[in-house]
Each structure stands twice: as structure tokens, then as C-alpha cells.
Amino acid sequence: MSDARLFEILDLFRRRRRLGYIQVGVSSRCTLGCVMCPRTRFPDAWSSVDMPPETYEKIARSFPDARNVYLSGWGEPLLNAHFLGMVGSAKEAGCTVGFTTNGARLDEGTMRGLVELGADLVGVSVAGAAPGTHGSRRRGSDLNGIFSRIAQLNAIKKEAGSDKPSIMLLFMMLKDNMDELPDSVEHAAGLGADGVVATNLDYVGDPVQDGLKAFSYRAPTVGSLEKVSEARELAERLGVYFRAFPLQMSRVRVCNEDPINNLYVSEGGDVYPCVYLGLPIVWIPRIFCGSRTVIPRVSFGNVNERSLNEILEDEAYASFRMRHETRLRDHESNTDSLPVLCRTCYKAYGI
């Protein structure tokens, strides 16, 4: 990604609007069986639905208050038949628009639609740089097919004379795939993608997920840290973007989700401070630092019943955000200053 393009995107994100981003879960369905996904781990409790256009239209009334709209939650967004129209609605409101996909439904028509609408970011999820590694974790996914579709999307962009959408490989760091992280940077450069974001398996709800995660609440392995450094140096040499989330917990005054300025709306229209509090199951299991717990899914309102602005001004929601604002000003960042629902979430500790 060129410096000019990066600054253009950053400028769009900095525009003075009330919200940083509205994340919208447009589908909780998926055709894959990823071993680390909560949908695979808790199939009997999972609610698999698409957001109806009527609900999306109610959310869209607040898009002029947001700088960015991110059309992804806990499923594959391209399964929603109205997806391109949703992109267009957010673009018309002057927002930057991005989403995360498993790549399986990136067909030519969808790609051309994304380019024509000026979608800003496509994040493509991978779990390795070799087909065998990726396929063993993202069951039902073909890595070579993903690479082919990325190349096709770049060809369509070139044909249209457009540098949008930016394409990022979202490499999920797992205990057994860290050796392939530098190779993913090579793939990104070779495919003409803009870069790699190395993410964590940051929602951990059962022992299988706990055993897969690469990060540690004690100390990460030296080998994992070395692979991150190798990938970063390689990205610098090849001229592609690279970011890796931390592999060790630390105190942060506000998590990466930033519930002070951002929010998540589920497929049914329920409003949450972030996507980690809005899994499509009634009770959310967590394993945090080796201990099991369960938290309720607590919504602050539904856009089918009240406007998003009314929900934001609700006393309970304002109080929740105030806890985070107080923590942001508190240089000690004590765990006790976190809302109870956040204390067993790895995102609250920089992961």
C-alpha cells in the first residue's frame, strides 16, 4: 500500500463523527467448519441467521454519525444476499467500508460489485501459508482457491483503474502455524495484496480453543516472537503492510475494540459495546487464564425497537462507557476498574 493511499484511509477514519465505527453482524451463518470457531465449538447453542434488510436500514440511519462501517460479525458476511446493497448504503453515507471473509464466496460478480461501489477493505482469513496447514484448521477452505480469487480481484481492480478495495490477509496465529507467518508475507507480496495482519484466537470458550491459541498469559515462546520479527522485517523489505497483535497479556487502558467510541449490532438488531459481548448464543462460555467462566449476552437495546441514538443515550449504556472512560484516564488501569463483563476478556489485556 502506498503512503498516499494509507494516509487517505487514515484521513477518512479521522473525520469528525460521533462514532469511530459501527460493526454490523450481517450473517452468523457459515459454510466452513473451522476448528477454532465458536460456531463449530458450540453448534447446538448457535443461532445461524442473516440480518434482514429492514433491520439494516434502521442501523443505516446512524451511518452519518460513524466514520467506518465494518460488515462482519461471527459468520460469513457474503452469505447475506443483500450484502452489496449494504456496502452501497454505507458508502452513500460517506463511511469507509470493510469486511472480513473466508474467501469462498468471492465470485466475479461480487468482486466487480465491490470495486464499483468503492469498498475500502477486504480482509481474507487464513490459518496458515501452506494449503495443508490452512485446511486442517479452516476445514472446507481451499487456500490455493483463496489465492486465485485474490489475484482475480486485483486484476479487476487494475481493469477498473482502481486501488480499492485494499486486500489484507488476516493470518490467525495458532500454536502450530507460527513457522508459516513469514511465508504469508511472501504470499501477500506475490499476490499483490496490501499486507498481513496477524491476529490472535482471542475468543477462547473451550479447551480445544485454549490449546490452539498462540498467545500466553505467562510468556510467549521465543520461537513465536522470532517468527513475528522475521515476518515484520520481511514485510519491510517487500514493501507490504504488517501488523501483529501481542502474544502476551499486558495492561491497556482501553482495548482494541474501544467500546467508548465503537459498537456492534448483531444480526437481530441487538446493540452491544463490542462483538465479543454479542456472540449469537444466550450464555457465553470463556476460558480465561486457565479458569472457566460464563457470562450472559447483555444487549443495551434493539434497533427494531429504538433508534441507535436513543440506545447510545440510555443510562445503562452510558454508565458502561463511563467505566471505560474512567479507566482510560486512570494510568494504573486496575482490573477492578473494568466492567465485570470485560474482566475475563483477553481483548481487555491487549491480545
Short mmCIF file of C-alpha atoms in Angstrom, two decimals:
data_model
loop_
_atom_site.label_atom_id
_atom_site.label_comp_id
_atom_site.label_asym_id
_atom_site.label_seq_id
_atom_site.Cartn_x
_atom_site.Cartn_y
_atom_site.Cartn_z
CA MET A 1 0.00 0.00 0.00
CA SER A 2 1.41 3.39 -0.93
CA ASP A 3 1.90 6.08 1.71
CA ALA A 4 -0.57 8.29 -0.11
CA ARG A 5 -3.26 5.58 -0.02
CA LEU A 6 -2.60 4.81 3.64
CA PHE A 7 -2.91 8.48 4.61
CA GLU A 8 -6.11 8.73 2.57
CA ILE A 9 -7.64 5.87 4.55
CA LEU A 10 -6.42 7.31 7.86
CA ASP A 11 -7.88 10.69 6.96
CA LEU A 12 -11.27 9.12 6.32
CA PHE A 13 -11.14 7.39 9.70
CA ARG A 14 -10.29 10.68 11.46
CA ARG A 15 -13.23 12.66 10.16
CA ARG A 16 -15.20 14.26 12.95
CA ARG A 17 -18.14 11.95 13.53
CA ARG A 18 -19.58 10.73 16.79
CA LEU A 19 -18.56 7.09 16.35
CA GLY A 20 -15.31 5.55 15.17
CA TYR A 21 -17.04 2.57 13.64
CA ILE A 22 -20.28 0.65 13.66
CA GLN A 23 -19.64 -3.07 13.30
CA VAL A 24 -22.61 -4.92 11.83
CA GLY A 25 -23.11 -8.68 12.01
CA VAL A 26 -24.88 -9.24 8.71
CA SER A 27 -24.78 -13.05 8.97
CA SER A 28 -23.97 -15.60 11.66
CA ARG A 29 -24.09 -18.44 9.11
CA CYS A 30 -21.02 -20.08 7.58
CA THR A 31 -20.27 -22.97 5.24
CA LEU A 32 -16.91 -23.87 6.81
CA GLY A 33 -16.11 -25.89 9.91
CA CYS A 34 -13.11 -24.05 11.35
CA VAL A 35 -11.88 -25.91 14.41
CA MET A 36 -11.20 -22.69 16.36
CA CYS A 37 -14.54 -21.02 15.60
CA PRO A 38 -17.17 -20.78 18.38
CA ARG A 39 -19.82 -21.72 15.80
CA THR A 40 -18.05 -25.09 15.43
CA ARG A 41 -17.38 -25.44 19.15
CA PHE A 42 -20.98 -24.72 20.24
CA PRO A 43 -23.19 -25.85 17.33
CA ASP A 44 -26.27 -26.70 19.41
CA ALA A 45 -26.37 -23.26 21.04
CA TRP A 46 -25.55 -21.26 17.90
CA SER A 47 -28.16 -19.11 16.14
CA SER A 48 -27.47 -19.07 12.38
CA VAL A 49 -29.35 -16.19 10.74
CA ASP A 50 -28.92 -13.34 8.25
CA MET A 51 -29.71 -9.73 9.07
CA PRO A 52 -32.88 -8.68 7.20
CA PRO A 53 -32.74 -5.50 5.07
CA GLU A 54 -35.32 -3.81 7.31
CA THR A 55 -33.04 -4.08 10.35
CA TYR A 56 -30.02 -2.91 8.37
CA GLU A 57 -31.94 0.15 7.15
CA LYS A 58 -32.60 1.16 10.76
CA ILE A 59 -28.88 0.93 11.57
CA ALA A 60 -28.02 2.82 8.38
CA ARG A 61 -29.84 5.89 9.68
CA SER A 62 -26.91 6.34 12.05
CA PHE A 63 -24.16 5.83 9.45
CA PRO A 64 -23.67 9.61 9.05
CA ASP A 65 -22.56 9.56 12.70
CA ALA A 66 -19.81 6.99 12.01
CA ARG A 67 -16.51 7.18 10.16
CA ASN A 68 -16.36 3.47 9.34
CA VAL A 69 -18.80 0.60 8.88
CA TYR A 70 -17.44 -2.92 9.25
CA LEU A 71 -19.82 -5.55 7.87
CA SER A 72 -18.69 -8.66 9.75
CA GLY A 73 -19.63 -10.40 12.95
CA TRP A 74 -19.49 -14.11 13.78
CA GLY A 75 -20.28 -15.56 10.35
CA GLU A 76 -19.56 -15.21 6.65
CA PRO A 77 -21.00 -11.84 5.51
CA LEU A 78 -21.15 -12.76 1.83
CA LEU A 79 -23.84 -15.33 2.64
CA ASN A 80 -26.26 -12.45 3.10
CA ALA A 81 -27.97 -11.99 -0.28
CA HIS A 82 -28.23 -8.23 0.32
CA PHE A 83 -24.53 -7.72 1.07
CA LEU A 84 -23.59 -5.50 -1.87
CA GLY A 85 -26.58 -3.27 -1.22
CA MET A 86 -25.40 -2.94 2.38
CA VAL A 87 -21.96 -1.84 1.17
CA GLY A 88 -23.57 0.71 -1.13
CA SER A 89 -25.73 2.15 1.65
CA ALA A 90 -22.72 2.68 3.92
CA LYS A 91 -20.68 4.25 1.11
CA GLU A 92 -23.53 6.64 0.32
CA ALA A 93 -23.38 7.82 3.93
CA GLY A 94 -19.73 8.78 3.43
CA CYS A 95 -18.27 5.94 5.51
CA THR A 96 -15.27 3.81 4.78
CA VAL A 97 -16.47 0.20 4.48
CA GLY A 98 -14.66 -3.04 5.18
CA PHE A 99 -15.42 -6.65 5.98
CA THR A 100 -13.79 -10.00 6.77
CA THR A 101 -14.47 -13.04 4.60
CA ASN A 102 -13.33 -16.64 4.35
CA GLY A 103 -12.98 -16.03 0.60
CA ALA A 104 -15.15 -18.93 -0.53
CA ARG A 105 -17.91 -16.71 -1.97
CA LEU A 106 -15.71 -14.07 -3.58
CA ASP A 107 -17.06 -14.74 -7.06
CA GLU A 108 -16.50 -12.45 -10.04
CA GLY A 109 -19.84 -10.67 -9.71
CA THR A 110 -19.20 -9.86 -6.05
CA MET A 111 -15.68 -8.66 -6.80
CA ARG A 112 -16.85 -6.35 -9.56
CA GLY A 113 -19.58 -5.04 -7.29
CA LEU A 114 -17.09 -4.28 -4.53
CA VAL A 115 -14.82 -2.40 -6.94
CA GLU A 116 -17.70 -0.44 -8.49
CA LEU A 117 -19.08 0.54 -5.08
CA GLY A 118 -15.66 1.63 -3.81
CA ALA A 119 -15.46 -0.76 -0.86
CA ASP A 120 -12.35 0.16 1.11
CA LEU A 121 -11.09 -3.06 2.70
CA VAL A 122 -11.44 -6.81 2.23
CA GLY A 123 -9.83 -8.90 4.96
CA VAL A 124 -9.37 -12.53 3.92
CA SER A 125 -8.99 -15.03 6.76
CA VAL A 126 -6.22 -17.63 6.58
CA ALA A 127 -4.82 -20.04 9.16
CA GLY A 128 -1.53 -20.91 7.53
CA ALA A 129 0.61 -20.26 4.49
CA ALA A 130 0.55 -23.87 3.27
CA PRO A 131 -2.66 -25.49 1.98
CA GLY A 132 -2.36 -28.42 4.40
CA THR A 133 -1.95 -26.26 7.48
CA HIS A 134 -4.69 -23.86 6.48
CA GLY A 135 -7.10 -26.64 5.50
CA SER A 136 -6.58 -28.57 8.73
CA ARG A 137 -7.76 -25.57 10.76
CA ARG A 138 -10.22 -23.92 8.37
CA ARG A 139 -11.98 -27.11 7.32
CA GLY A 140 -13.68 -26.84 3.95
CA SER A 141 -11.44 -23.99 2.81
CA ASP A 142 -9.02 -24.21 -0.12
CA LEU A 143 -6.01 -21.91 0.30
CA ASN A 144 -5.00 -22.11 -3.35
CA GLY A 145 -8.54 -21.16 -4.30
CA ILE A 146 -8.36 -18.14 -1.98
CA PHE A 147 -5.09 -17.04 -3.55
CA SER A 148 -6.61 -17.40 -7.02
CA ARG A 149 -9.56 -15.20 -6.07
CA ILE A 150 -7.29 -12.55 -4.56
CA ALA A 151 -5.34 -12.44 -7.82
CA GLN A 152 -8.61 -12.15 -9.75
CA LEU A 153 -9.79 -9.28 -7.54
CA ASN A 154 -6.54 -7.44 -8.16
CA ALA A 155 -6.97 -7.97 -11.91
CA ILE A 156 -10.49 -6.49 -11.73
CA LYS A 157 -9.19 -3.50 -9.76
CA LYS A 158 -6.47 -2.94 -12.38
CA GLU A 159 -9.01 -3.22 -15.20
CA ALA A 160 -11.18 -0.60 -13.48
CA GLY A 161 -8.22 1.66 -12.73
CA SER A 162 -8.99 1.49 -9.00
CA ASP A 163 -6.85 0.87 -5.94
CA LYS A 164 -9.93 -0.14 -3.92
CA PRO A 165 -10.60 -2.31 -2.09
CA SER A 166 -7.38 -2.83 -0.17
CA ILE A 167 -6.77 -6.53 0.44
CA MET A 168 -5.35 -7.85 3.71
CA LEU A 169 -4.50 -11.42 4.62
CA LEU A 170 -5.75 -11.96 8.17
CA PHE A 171 -3.41 -14.66 9.46
CA MET A 172 -4.71 -16.23 12.67
CA MET A 173 -1.72 -17.06 14.84
CA LEU A 174 -2.06 -20.53 16.33
CA LYS A 175 0.34 -22.62 18.36
CA ASP A 176 1.21 -24.84 15.40
CA ASN A 177 1.33 -22.41 12.45
CA MET A 178 3.71 -19.68 13.60
CA ASP A 179 6.52 -21.02 11.40
CA GLU A 180 4.41 -20.10 8.36
CA LEU A 181 3.81 -16.47 9.31
CA PRO A 182 6.76 -15.12 7.28
CA ASP A 183 5.59 -17.16 4.30
CA SER A 184 2.22 -15.44 4.48
CA VAL A 185 4.01 -12.12 3.95
CA GLU A 186 5.68 -13.59 0.87
CA HIS A 187 2.28 -14.70 -0.42
CA ALA A 188 0.76 -11.27 0.18
CA ALA A 189 3.52 -9.56 -1.77
CA GLY A 190 3.35 -12.09 -4.59
CA LEU A 191 -0.43 -11.79 -4.90
CA GLY A 192 -0.43 -8.01 -4.88
CA ALA A 193 -2.27 -7.88 -1.57
CA ASP A 194 -1.62 -4.85 0.61
CA GLY A 195 -0.33 -6.74 3.61
CA VAL A 196 -0.82 -9.14 6.50
CA VAL A 197 -2.47 -8.65 9.88
CA ALA A 198 -1.50 -11.42 12.31
CA THR A 199 -4.43 -11.88 14.69
CA ASN A 200 -4.93 -13.92 17.84
CA LEU A 201 -7.50 -16.56 18.67
CA ASP A 202 -8.76 -14.03 21.20
CA TYR A 203 -12.12 -15.61 21.98
CA VAL A 204 -11.44 -18.81 23.95
CA GLY A 205 -14.50 -20.71 25.08
CA ASP A 206 -13.46 -24.35 25.42
CA PRO A 207 -10.32 -26.48 25.96
CA VAL A 208 -9.80 -27.04 22.23
CA GLN A 209 -9.57 -23.31 21.57
CA ASP A 210 -7.42 -22.86 24.67
CA GLY A 211 -4.97 -25.43 23.32
CA LEU A 212 -4.83 -23.81 19.86
CA LYS A 213 -4.08 -20.21 20.80
CA ALA A 214 -0.55 -18.90 20.22
CA PHE A 215 -0.56 -16.15 22.84
CA SER A 216 0.17 -16.73 26.51
CA TYR A 217 -0.84 -15.20 29.83
CA ARG A 218 2.63 -16.02 31.08
CA ALA A 219 5.35 -15.65 28.44
CA PRO A 220 5.17 -16.44 24.71
CA THR A 221 7.69 -18.85 23.24
CA VAL A 222 10.90 -17.38 21.90
CA GLY A 223 10.27 -19.13 18.59
CA SER A 224 6.91 -17.40 18.12
CA LEU A 225 8.38 -13.98 18.83
CA GLU A 226 11.20 -14.66 16.39
CA LYS A 227 8.70 -15.55 13.64
CA VAL A 228 6.81 -12.31 14.22
CA SER A 229 10.06 -10.34 13.97
CA GLU A 230 11.05 -12.25 10.84
CA ALA A 231 7.68 -11.53 9.23
CA ARG A 232 7.90 -7.84 10.13
CA GLU A 233 11.39 -7.48 8.66
CA LEU A 234 10.34 -9.33 5.51
CA ALA A 235 7.30 -7.09 5.07
CA GLU A 236 9.51 -4.02 5.32
CA ARG A 237 11.83 -5.39 2.63
CA LEU A 238 8.94 -6.35 0.34
CA GLY A 239 7.05 -3.11 0.87
CA VAL A 240 3.83 -4.56 2.28
CA TYR A 241 1.94 -3.65 5.44
CA PHE A 242 2.36 -5.87 8.51
CA ARG A 243 0.85 -5.79 11.95
CA ALA A 244 0.93 -8.49 14.61
CA PHE A 245 -1.19 -8.43 17.73
CA PRO A 246 0.73 -9.02 21.01
CA LEU A 247 1.45 -12.57 22.10
CA GLN A 248 1.49 -11.73 25.79
CA MET A 249 -1.10 -10.09 28.01
CA SER A 250 -0.45 -6.61 29.34
CA ARG A 251 -2.34 -3.77 30.94
CA VAL A 252 -4.06 -1.47 28.48
CA ARG A 253 -6.26 1.48 29.33
CA VAL A 254 -8.67 0.76 26.51
CA CYS A 255 -8.92 -2.40 24.44
CA ASN A 256 -8.58 -2.54 20.67
CA GLU A 257 -12.39 -2.70 20.33
CA ASP A 258 -12.64 0.71 22.07
CA PRO A 259 -16.24 0.48 23.36
CA ILE A 260 -16.13 4.20 24.18
CA ASN A 261 -16.24 5.14 20.51
CA ASN A 262 -17.38 1.98 18.70
CA LEU A 263 -20.23 -0.51 18.89
CA TYR A 264 -21.56 -3.76 17.46
CA VAL A 265 -25.05 -4.55 16.15
CA SER A 266 -25.98 -8.22 15.83
CA GLU A 267 -27.98 -9.89 13.06
CA GLY A 268 -31.19 -9.41 15.03
CA GLY A 269 -30.54 -5.73 15.72
CA ASP A 270 -29.29 -6.02 19.30
CA VAL A 271 -26.69 -3.39 20.26
CA TYR A 272 -23.55 -4.35 22.17
CA PRO A 273 -20.39 -2.43 23.15
CA CYS A 274 -18.35 -4.90 21.09
CA VAL A 275 -18.60 -8.10 19.10
CA TYR A 276 -17.15 -10.20 21.97
CA LEU A 277 -20.22 -9.48 24.09
CA GLY A 278 -22.58 -10.33 21.22
CA LEU A 279 -21.93 -13.95 20.28
CA PRO A 280 -25.15 -15.50 18.91
CA ILE A 281 -25.57 -17.78 21.94
CA VAL A 282 -27.53 -17.00 25.11
CA TRP A 283 -24.69 -17.67 27.55
CA ILE A 284 -21.08 -17.05 26.53
CA PRO A 285 -18.51 -19.52 27.92
CA ARG A 286 -14.96 -18.31 28.45
CA ILE A 287 -11.66 -19.82 29.50
CA PHE A 288 -9.54 -17.03 30.92
CA CYS A 289 -6.02 -17.71 32.17
CA GLY A 290 -6.91 -21.36 32.72
CA SER A 291 -10.18 -20.72 34.58
CA ARG A 292 -13.64 -21.36 33.18
CA THR A 293 -16.46 -18.85 33.47
CA VAL A 294 -19.72 -17.98 31.75
CA ILE A 295 -21.14 -14.54 31.07
CA PRO A 296 -24.60 -13.54 29.85
CA ARG A 297 -25.12 -11.91 26.48
CA VAL A 298 -26.30 -8.46 27.57
CA SER A 299 -27.68 -6.08 24.95
CA PHE A 300 -28.32 -2.40 25.63
CA GLY A 301 -31.24 -2.23 23.20
CA ASN A 302 -32.52 -3.24 19.79
CA VAL A 303 -32.65 -1.00 16.72
CA ASN A 304 -36.01 -2.52 15.75
CA GLU A 305 -37.47 -1.01 18.91
CA ARG A 306 -35.49 2.21 19.45
CA SER A 307 -33.13 4.30 17.35
CA LEU A 308 -29.42 3.70 17.73
CA ASN A 309 -29.04 7.24 19.04
CA GLU A 310 -31.62 6.58 21.78
CA ILE A 311 -29.82 3.37 22.75
CA LEU A 312 -26.49 5.18 22.96
CA GLU A 313 -28.01 7.72 25.34
CA ASP A 314 -29.56 5.05 27.55
CA GLU A 315 -28.39 5.43 31.16
CA ALA A 316 -27.10 1.86 31.47
CA TYR A 317 -25.12 2.08 28.22
CA ALA A 318 -23.72 5.50 29.13
CA SER A 319 -22.65 4.11 32.51
CA PHE A 320 -20.86 1.19 30.82
CA ARG A 321 -18.93 3.56 28.55
CA MET A 322 -18.14 5.82 31.51
CA ARG A 323 -16.36 2.91 33.23
CA HIS A 324 -14.07 2.65 30.23
CA GLU A 325 -13.58 6.41 30.04
CA THR A 326 -12.56 6.44 33.71
CA ARG A 327 -10.14 3.59 33.05
CA LEU A 328 -8.70 5.49 30.09
CA ARG A 329 -7.85 8.36 32.44
CA ASP A 330 -6.53 6.00 35.11
CA HIS A 331 -2.84 5.40 34.48
CA GLU A 332 -2.90 2.43 36.86
CA SER A 333 -5.54 0.64 34.73
CA ASN A 334 -6.57 -1.64 37.60
CA THR A 335 -8.54 -4.74 36.66
CA ASP A 336 -11.25 -3.76 39.16
CA SER A 337 -11.97 -0.63 37.13
CA LEU A 338 -13.18 -2.77 34.21
CA PRO A 339 -16.87 -3.60 33.85
CA VAL A 340 -17.43 -7.14 35.16
CA LEU A 341 -18.29 -8.45 31.67
CA CYS A 342 -14.86 -7.34 30.40
CA ARG A 343 -12.62 -8.71 33.14
CA THR A 344 -12.38 -12.18 31.60
CA CYS A 345 -11.95 -10.98 28.00
CA TYR A 346 -8.45 -11.21 26.53
CA LYS A 347 -9.05 -8.10 24.43
CA ALA A 348 -9.03 -6.07 27.65
CA TYR A 349 -5.41 -7.13 28.13
CA GLY A 350 -4.04 -6.15 24.74
CA ILE A 351 -4.38 -9.52 22.98
#
